[in-house]
Tab-separated table of C-alpha atoms in Angstrom:
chain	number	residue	atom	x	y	z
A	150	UNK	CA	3.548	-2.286	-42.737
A	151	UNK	CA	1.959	-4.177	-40.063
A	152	UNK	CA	0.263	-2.420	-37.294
A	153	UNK	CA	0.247	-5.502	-35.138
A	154	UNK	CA	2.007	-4.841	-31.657
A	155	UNK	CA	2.353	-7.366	-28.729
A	156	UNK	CA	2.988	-6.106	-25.100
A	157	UNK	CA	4.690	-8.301	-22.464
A	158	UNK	CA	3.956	-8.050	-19.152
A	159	UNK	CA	5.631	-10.057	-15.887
A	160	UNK	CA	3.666	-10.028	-12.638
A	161	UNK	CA	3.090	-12.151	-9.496
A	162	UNK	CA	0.195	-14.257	-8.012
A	163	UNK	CA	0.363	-14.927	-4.268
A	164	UNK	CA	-0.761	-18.757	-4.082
A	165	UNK	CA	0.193	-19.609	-0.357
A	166	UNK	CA	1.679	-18.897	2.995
A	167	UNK	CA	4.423	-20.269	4.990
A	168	UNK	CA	4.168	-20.662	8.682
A	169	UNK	CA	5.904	-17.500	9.025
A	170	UNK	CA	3.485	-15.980	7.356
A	171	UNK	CA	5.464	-14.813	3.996
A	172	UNK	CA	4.007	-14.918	1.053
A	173	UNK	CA	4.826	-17.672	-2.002
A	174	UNK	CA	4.414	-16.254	-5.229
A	175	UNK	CA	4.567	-17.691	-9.106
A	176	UNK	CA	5.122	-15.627	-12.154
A	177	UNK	CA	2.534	-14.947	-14.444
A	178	UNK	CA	4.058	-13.757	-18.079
A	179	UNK	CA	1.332	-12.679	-20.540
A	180	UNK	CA	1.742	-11.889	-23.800
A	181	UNK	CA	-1.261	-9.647	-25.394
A	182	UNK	CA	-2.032	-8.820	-28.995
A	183	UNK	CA	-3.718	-5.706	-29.903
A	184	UNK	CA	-5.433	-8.628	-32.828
A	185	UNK	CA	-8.114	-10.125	-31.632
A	186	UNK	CA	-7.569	-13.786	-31.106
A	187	UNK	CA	-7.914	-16.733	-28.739
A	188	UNK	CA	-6.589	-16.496	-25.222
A	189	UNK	CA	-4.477	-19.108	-23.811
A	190	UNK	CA	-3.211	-20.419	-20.614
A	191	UNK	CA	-0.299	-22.285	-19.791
A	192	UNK	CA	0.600	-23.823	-16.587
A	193	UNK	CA	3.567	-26.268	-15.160
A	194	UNK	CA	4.677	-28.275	-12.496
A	195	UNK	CA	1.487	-28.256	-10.429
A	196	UNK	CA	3.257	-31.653	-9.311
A	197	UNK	CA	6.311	-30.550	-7.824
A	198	UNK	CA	8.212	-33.877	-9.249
A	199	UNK	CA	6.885	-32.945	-12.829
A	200	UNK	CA	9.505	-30.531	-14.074
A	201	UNK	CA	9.757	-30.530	-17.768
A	202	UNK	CA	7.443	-28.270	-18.156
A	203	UNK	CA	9.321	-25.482	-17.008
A	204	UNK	CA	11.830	-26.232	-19.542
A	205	UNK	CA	8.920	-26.002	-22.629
A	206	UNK	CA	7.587	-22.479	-21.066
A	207	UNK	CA	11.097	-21.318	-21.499
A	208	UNK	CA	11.338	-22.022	-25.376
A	209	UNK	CA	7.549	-21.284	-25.212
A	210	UNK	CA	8.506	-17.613	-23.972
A	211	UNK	CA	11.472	-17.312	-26.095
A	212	UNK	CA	9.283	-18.220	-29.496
A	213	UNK	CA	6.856	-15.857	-28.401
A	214	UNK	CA	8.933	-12.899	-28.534
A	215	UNK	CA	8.137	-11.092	-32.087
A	216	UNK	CA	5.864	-13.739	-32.912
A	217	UNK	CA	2.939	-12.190	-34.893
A	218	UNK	CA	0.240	-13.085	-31.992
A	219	UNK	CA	-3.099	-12.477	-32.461
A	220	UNK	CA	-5.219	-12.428	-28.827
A	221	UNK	CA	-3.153	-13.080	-25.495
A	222	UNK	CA	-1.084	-16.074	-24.220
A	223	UNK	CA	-0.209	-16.345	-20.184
A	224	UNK	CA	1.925	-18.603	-18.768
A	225	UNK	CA	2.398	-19.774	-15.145
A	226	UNK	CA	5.464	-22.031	-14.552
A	227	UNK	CA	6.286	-23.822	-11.269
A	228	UNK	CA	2.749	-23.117	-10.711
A	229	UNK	CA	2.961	-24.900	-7.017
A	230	UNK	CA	6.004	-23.881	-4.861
A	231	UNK	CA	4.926	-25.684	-2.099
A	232	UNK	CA	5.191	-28.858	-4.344
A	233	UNK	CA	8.111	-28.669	-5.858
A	234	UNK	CA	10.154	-27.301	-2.452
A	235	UNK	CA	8.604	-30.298	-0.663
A	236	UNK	CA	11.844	-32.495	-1.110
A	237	UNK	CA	13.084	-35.951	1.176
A	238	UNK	CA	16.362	-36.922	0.555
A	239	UNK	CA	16.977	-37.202	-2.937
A	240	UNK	CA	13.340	-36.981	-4.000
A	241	UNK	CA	10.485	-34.038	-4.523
A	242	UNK	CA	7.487	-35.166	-2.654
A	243	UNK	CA	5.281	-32.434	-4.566
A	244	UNK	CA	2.220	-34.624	-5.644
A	245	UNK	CA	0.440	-34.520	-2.748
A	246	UNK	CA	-0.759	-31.371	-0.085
A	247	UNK	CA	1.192	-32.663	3.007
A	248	UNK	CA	-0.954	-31.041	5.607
A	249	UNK	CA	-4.040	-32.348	4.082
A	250	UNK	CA	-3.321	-35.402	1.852
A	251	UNK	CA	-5.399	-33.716	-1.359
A	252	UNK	CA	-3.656	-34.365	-4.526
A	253	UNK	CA	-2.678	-31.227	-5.783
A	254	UNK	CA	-4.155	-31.377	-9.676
A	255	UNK	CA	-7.675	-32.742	-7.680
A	256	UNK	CA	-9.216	-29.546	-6.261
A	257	UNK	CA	-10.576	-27.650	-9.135
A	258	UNK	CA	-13.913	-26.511	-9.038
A	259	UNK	CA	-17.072	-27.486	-10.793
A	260	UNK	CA	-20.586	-26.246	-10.396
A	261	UNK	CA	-22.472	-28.795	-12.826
A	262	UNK	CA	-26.410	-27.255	-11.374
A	263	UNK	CA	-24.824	-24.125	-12.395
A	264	UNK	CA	-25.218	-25.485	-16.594
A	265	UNK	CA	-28.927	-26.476	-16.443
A	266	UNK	CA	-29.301	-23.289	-14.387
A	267	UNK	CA	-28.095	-21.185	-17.284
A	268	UNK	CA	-28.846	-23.551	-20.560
A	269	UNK	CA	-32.701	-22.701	-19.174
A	270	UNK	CA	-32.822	-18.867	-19.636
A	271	UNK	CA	-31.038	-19.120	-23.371
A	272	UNK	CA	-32.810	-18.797	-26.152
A	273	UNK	CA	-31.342	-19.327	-30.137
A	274	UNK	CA	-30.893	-15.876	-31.246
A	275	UNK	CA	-28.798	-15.163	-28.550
A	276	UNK	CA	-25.367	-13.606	-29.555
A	277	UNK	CA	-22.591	-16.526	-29.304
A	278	UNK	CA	-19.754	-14.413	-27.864
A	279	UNK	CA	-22.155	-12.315	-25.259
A	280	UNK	CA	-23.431	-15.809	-24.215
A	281	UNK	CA	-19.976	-16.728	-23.504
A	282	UNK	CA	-19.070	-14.051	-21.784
A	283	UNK	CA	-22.023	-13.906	-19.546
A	284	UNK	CA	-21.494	-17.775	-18.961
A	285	UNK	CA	-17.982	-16.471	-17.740
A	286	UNK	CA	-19.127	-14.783	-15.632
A	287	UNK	CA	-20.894	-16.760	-13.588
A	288	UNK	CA	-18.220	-19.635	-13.526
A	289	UNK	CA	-16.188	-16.469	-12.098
A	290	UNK	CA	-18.489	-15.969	-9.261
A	291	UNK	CA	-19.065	-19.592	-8.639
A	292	UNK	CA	-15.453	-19.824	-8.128
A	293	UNK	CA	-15.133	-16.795	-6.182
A	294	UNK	CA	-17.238	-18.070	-4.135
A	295	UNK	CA	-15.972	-21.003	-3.029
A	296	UNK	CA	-12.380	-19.301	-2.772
A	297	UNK	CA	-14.267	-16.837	-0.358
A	298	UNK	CA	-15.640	-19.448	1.746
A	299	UNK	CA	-15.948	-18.298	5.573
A	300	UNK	CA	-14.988	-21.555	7.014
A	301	UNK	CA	-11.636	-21.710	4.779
A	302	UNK	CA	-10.221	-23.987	1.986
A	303	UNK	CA	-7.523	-27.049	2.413
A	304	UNK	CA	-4.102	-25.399	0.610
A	305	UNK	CA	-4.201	-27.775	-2.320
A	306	UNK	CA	-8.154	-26.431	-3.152
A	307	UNK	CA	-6.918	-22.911	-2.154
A	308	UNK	CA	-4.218	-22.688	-4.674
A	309	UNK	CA	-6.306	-24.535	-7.105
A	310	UNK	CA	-8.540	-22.209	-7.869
A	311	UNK	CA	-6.691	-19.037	-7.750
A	312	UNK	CA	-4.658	-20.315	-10.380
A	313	UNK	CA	-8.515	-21.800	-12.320
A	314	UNK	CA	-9.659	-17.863	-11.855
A	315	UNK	CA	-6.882	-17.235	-14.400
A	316	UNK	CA	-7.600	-20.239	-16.564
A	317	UNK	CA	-11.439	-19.178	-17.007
A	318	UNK	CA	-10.692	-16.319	-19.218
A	319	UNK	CA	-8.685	-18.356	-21.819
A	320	UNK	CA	-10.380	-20.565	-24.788
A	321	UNK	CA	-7.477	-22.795	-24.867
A	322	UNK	CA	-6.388	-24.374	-21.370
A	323	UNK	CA	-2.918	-26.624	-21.745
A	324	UNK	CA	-1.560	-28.337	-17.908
A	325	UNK	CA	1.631	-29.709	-18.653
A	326	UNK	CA	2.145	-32.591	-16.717
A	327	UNK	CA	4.932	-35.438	-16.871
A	328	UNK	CA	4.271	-39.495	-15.460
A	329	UNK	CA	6.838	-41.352	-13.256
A	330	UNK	CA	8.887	-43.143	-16.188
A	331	UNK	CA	6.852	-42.339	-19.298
A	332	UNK	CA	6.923	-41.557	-22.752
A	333	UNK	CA	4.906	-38.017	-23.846
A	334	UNK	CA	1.295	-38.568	-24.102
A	335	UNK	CA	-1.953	-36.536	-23.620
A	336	UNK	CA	-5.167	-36.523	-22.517
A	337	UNK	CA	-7.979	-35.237	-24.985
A	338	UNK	CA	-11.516	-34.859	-24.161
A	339	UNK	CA	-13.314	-36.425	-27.286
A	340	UNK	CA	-15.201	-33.368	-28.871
A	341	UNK	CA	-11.287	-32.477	-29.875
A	342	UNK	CA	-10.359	-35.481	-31.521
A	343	UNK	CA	-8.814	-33.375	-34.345
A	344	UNK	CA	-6.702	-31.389	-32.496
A	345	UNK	CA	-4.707	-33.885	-31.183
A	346	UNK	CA	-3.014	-34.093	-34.632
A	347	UNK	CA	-1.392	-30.663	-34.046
A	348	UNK	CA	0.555	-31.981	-31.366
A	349	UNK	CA	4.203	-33.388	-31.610
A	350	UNK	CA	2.750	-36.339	-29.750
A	351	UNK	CA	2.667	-40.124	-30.533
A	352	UNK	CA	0.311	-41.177	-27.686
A	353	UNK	CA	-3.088	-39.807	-27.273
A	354	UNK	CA	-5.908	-40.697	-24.456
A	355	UNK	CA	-10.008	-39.654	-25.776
A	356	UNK	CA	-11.221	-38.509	-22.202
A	357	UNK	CA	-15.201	-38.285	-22.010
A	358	UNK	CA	-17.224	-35.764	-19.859
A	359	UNK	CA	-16.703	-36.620	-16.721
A	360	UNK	CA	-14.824	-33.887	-13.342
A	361	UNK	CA	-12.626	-35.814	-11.459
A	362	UNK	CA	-11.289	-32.686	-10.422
A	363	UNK	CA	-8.128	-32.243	-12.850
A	364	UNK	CA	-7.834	-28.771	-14.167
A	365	UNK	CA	-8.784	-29.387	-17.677
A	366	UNK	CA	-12.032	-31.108	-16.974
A	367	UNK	CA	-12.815	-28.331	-15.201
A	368	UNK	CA	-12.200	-25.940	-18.138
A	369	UNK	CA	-13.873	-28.547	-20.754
A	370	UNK	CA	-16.973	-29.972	-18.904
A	371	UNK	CA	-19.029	-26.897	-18.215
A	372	UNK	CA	-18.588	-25.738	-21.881
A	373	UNK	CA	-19.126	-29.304	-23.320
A	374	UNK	CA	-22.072	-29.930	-20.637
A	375	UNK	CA	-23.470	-26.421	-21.500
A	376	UNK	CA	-23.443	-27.487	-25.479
A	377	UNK	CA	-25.365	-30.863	-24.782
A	378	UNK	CA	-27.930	-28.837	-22.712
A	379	UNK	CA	-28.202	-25.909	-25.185
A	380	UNK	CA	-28.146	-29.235	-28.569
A	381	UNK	CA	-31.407	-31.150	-26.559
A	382	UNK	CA	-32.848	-27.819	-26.122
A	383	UNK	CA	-32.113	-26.486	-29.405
A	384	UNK	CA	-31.572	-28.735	-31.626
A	385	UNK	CA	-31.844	-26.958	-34.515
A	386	UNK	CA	-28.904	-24.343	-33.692
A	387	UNK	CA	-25.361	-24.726	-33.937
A	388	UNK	CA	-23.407	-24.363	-30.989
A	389	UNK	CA	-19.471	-24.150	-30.784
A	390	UNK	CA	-17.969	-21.912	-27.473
A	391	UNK	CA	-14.397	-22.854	-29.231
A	392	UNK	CA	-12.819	-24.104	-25.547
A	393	UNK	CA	-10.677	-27.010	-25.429
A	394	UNK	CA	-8.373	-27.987	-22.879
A	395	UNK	CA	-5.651	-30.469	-22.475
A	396	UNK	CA	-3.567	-32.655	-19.501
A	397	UNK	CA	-0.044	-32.756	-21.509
A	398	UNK	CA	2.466	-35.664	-20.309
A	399	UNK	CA	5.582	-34.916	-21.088
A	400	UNK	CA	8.081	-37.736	-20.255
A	401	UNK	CA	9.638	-38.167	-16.892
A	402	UNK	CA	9.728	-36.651	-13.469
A	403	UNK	CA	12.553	-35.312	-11.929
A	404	UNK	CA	13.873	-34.554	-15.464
A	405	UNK	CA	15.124	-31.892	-17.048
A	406	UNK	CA	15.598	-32.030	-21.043
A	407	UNK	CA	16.356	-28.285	-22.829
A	408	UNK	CA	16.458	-29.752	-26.174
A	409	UNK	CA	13.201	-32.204	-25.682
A	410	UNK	CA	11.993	-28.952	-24.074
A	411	UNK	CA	12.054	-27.099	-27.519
A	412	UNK	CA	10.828	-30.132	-29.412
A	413	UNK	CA	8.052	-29.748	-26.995
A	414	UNK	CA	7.354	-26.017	-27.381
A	415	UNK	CA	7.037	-26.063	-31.442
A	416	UNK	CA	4.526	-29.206	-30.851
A	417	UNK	CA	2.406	-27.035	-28.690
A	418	UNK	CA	3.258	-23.454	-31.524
A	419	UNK	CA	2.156	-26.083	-34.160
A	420	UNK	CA	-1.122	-26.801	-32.098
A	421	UNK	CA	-1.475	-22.809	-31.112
A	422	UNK	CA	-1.083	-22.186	-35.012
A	423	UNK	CA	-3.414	-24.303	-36.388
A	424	UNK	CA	-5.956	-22.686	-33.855
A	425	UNK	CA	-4.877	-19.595	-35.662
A	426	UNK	CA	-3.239	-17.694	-32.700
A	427	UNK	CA	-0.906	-16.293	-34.815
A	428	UNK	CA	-1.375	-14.070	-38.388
A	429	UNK	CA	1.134	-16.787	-39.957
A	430	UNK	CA	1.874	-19.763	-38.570
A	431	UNK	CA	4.541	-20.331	-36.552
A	432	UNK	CA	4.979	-24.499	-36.719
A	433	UNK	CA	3.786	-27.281	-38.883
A	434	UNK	CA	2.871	-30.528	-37.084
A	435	UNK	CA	5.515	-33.338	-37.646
A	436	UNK	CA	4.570	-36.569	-39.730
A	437	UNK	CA	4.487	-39.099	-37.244
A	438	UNK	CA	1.936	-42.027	-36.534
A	439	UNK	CA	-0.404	-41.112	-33.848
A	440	UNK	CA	-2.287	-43.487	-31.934
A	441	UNK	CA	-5.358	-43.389	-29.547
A	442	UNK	CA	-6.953	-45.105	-26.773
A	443	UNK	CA	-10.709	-44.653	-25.149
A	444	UNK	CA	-10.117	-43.832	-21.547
A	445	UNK	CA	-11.701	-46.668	-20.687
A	446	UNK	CA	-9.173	-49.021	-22.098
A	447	UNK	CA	-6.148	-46.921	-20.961
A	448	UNK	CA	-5.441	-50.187	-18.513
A	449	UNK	CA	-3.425	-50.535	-14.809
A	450	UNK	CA	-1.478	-53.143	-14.482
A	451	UNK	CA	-0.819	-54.583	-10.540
A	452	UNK	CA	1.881	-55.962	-9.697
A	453	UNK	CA	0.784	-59.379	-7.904
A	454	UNK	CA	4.186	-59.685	-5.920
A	455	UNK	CA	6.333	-57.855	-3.853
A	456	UNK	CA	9.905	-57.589	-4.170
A	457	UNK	CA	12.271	-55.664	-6.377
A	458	UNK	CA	11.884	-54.925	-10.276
A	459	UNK	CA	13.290	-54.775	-13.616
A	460	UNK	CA	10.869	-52.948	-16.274
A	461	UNK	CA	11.807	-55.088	-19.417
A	462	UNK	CA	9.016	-53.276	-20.929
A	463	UNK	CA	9.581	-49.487	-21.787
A	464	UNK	CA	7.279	-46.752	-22.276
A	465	UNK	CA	6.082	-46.608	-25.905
A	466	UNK	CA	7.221	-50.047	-26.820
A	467	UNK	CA	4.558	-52.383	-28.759
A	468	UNK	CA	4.316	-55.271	-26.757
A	469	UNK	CA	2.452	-58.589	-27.729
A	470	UNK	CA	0.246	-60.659	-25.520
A	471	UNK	CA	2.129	-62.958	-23.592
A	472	UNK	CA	5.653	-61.358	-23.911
A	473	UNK	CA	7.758	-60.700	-20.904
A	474	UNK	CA	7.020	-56.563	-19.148
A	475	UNK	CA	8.553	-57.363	-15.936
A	476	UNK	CA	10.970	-59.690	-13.627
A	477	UNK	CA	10.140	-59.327	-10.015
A	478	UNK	CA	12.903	-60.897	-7.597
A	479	UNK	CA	11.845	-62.384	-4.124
A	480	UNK	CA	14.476	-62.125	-1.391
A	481	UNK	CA	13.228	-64.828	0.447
A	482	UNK	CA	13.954	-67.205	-2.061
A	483	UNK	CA	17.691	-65.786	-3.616
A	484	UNK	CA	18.209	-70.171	-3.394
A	485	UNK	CA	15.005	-71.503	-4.498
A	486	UNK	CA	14.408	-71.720	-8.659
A	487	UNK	CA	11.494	-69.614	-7.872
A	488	UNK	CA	13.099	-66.549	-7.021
A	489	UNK	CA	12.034	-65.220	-10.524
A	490	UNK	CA	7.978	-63.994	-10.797
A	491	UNK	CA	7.736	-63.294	-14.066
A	492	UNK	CA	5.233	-60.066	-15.515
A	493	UNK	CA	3.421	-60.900	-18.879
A	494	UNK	CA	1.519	-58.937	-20.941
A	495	UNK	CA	-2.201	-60.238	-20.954
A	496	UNK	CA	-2.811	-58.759	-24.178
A	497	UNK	CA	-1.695	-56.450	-27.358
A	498	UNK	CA	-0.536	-53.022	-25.858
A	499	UNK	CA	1.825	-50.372	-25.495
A	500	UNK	CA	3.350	-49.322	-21.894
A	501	UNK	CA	3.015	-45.456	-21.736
A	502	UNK	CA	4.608	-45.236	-18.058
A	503	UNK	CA	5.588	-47.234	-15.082
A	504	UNK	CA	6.224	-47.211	-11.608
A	505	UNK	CA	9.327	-45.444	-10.743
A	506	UNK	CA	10.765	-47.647	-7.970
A	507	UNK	CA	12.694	-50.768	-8.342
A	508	UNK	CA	10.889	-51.558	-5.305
A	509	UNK	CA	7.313	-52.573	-5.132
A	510	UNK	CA	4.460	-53.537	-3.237
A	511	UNK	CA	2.373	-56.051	-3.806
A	512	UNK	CA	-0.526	-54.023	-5.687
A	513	UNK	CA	1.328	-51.562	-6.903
A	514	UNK	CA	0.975	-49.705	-9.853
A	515	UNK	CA	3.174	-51.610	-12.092
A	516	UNK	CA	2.339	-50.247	-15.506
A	517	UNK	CA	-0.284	-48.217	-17.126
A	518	UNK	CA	-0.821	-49.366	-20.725
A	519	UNK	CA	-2.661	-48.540	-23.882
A	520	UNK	CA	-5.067	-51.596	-24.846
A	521	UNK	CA	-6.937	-51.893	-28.027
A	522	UNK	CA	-5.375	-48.845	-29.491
A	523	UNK	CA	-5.872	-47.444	-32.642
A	524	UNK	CA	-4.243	-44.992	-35.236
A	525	UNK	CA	-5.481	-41.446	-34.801
């Protein structure tokens, strides 16, 4: 008989204030083995548009129940009230802090003279897992500190981190995310190239180690940065900390799926199972064709006219160069012949989201687009 046991616990993390001075709070549900194991962490909706999410912590939660865990999983959903209660008319304006402007996945901290800092007082023989928990540490009060600064934070940075204070304990970070119109993709930093087979999806982005200030570049770079420093120093040793840490896009704003939601959940179990979170696994990956893109060919595509739009390209579909992606239709010229702009693709690639108006801007976002892709 097993002597595995799992306790659940539900609690609350205060993440802002309304002008009346009441707290907002998120639920935090945790799930912890007594088998040791990785720790993950599990957030959604930190754009208050991107709902789906929500959805795949539900199934994610369900699953979990009875599953034969081994170390802890935590999951935050609707991880930004503010966001996703910011609505106007029809529409959630959640992707932005309205009192300050700051995008709201854009505030994370990183400390990179913190790595060098560190990487200089290790030495080979040092014990792996007290080296990462010492390196914890001090990401902890590096965070802390900013959090506790005396002169205040902006409410986007504010949140931010109290929800990255949480994220720093776990080995395996996932931010589930969804794009305006778009098919399910994710971003992978390149290190965990492999992993993205475990997922249930088709479209995969190789980020490289660079903050921008998203939340899982700033749960990958200080490990990856640390392992560079600790490789030039040492290159004789091995060196794996075993974090990785993933931006998941799944589909469409404003959109709620329950049965895409469930697909979703057993592509993240089959990920969590080959990571061996679990004494049996819980979910195989599927057999699908997989393909990847360098970040640096993950392409924008501007529109070059105002007016209003049909998308006659749709997210995921292979599109050769020169075929039509979009019709843009002038109003100033409903009787002239050249009423018509017409959008063409300027080379081989796949549309992975697009703009969700019908109504652009000249210089809008039309379409962003995987270009010299390959199969993963």
């Amino acid at each position: 008989m097993s002597s595995l046991k799992v306790k659940f616990s539900k609690e609350y993390l205060v993440v802002a204030q309304n002008v009346s001075g009441r707290n907002l709070n998120v639920p935090v549900y945790k799930f912890v083995s007594n088998v040791p194991g990785p720790k993950v962490y599990i957030q959604s909706s930190i754009h208050g548009a991107e709902v789906q999410g929500n959805v795949v912590l539900l199934h994610l939660l369900k699953e979990l129940q009875g599953a034969p865990l081994r170390g802890e999983v935590t999951l935050v959903p609707n991880c930004n009230p503010v966001g996703s209660n910011l609505k106007s008319g029809e529409y959630t304006l959640g992707r932005f802090d309205p009192v300050n402007g700051q995008n709201w996945n854009r505030a994370y901290h990183y400390n990179k003279e913190l790595i060098s800092e560190f990487a200089d007082k290790i030495n080979p023989d040092m014990d792996i897992s007290e080296l990462k928990q010492e390196y914890r540490s001090r990401l902890r009060v590096s965070i802390e500190e900013r959090l506790n600064n005396e002169w205040g934070l902006g409410l986007a940075e504010c949140l931010n981190l109290k929800l990255q204070l949480m994220a720093l304990e776990a080995d395996i970070v996932l931010d589930l995310h969804n794009g305006p119109v778009s098919t399910r993709h994710i971003y992978v930093p390149e290190y965990a190239r492999e992993s993205a087979k475990y997922f249930n999806i088709p479209h995969v982005i190789l980020i490289n180690n660079v903050f921008s200030g998203a939340l899982d570049e700033a749960t990958f770079c200080p490990w990856w940065c640390l392992t560079e420093s600790l490789i030039e120093r040492f290159p004789d040793s091995e060196w794996d900390f075993g974090i990785e840490a993933f931006t998941v896009e799944m589909g469409s704003q404003e959109v709620i799926d329950f049965d895409a939601g469930k697909a979703d959940s057993k592509g993240i179990l089959s990920y969590l199972s080959y990571k061996k979170c679990f004494e049996t696994p819980l979910q195989k990956p599927e057999n699908i064709t997989r393909y990847g893109v360098y970040l640096r060919d993950y392409k924008i595509m501007y529109s070059r006219f105002g007016g209003m739009v049909e998308y006659v390209a749709k997210p995921g579909q292979f599109i050769k160069k020169g075929e039509l992606m979009a019709q843009v239709l002038n109003i100033d010229l409903l009787d002239d012949e050249q009423a018509i702009s017409f959008v063409k693709a300027p080379c081989d690639l796949i549309p992975i989201l697009h703009f969700p108006s019908a109504s652009v801007l000249g210089g809008t976002q039309l379409y962003k687009c995987f270009t010299n892709y390959f199969e993963i």
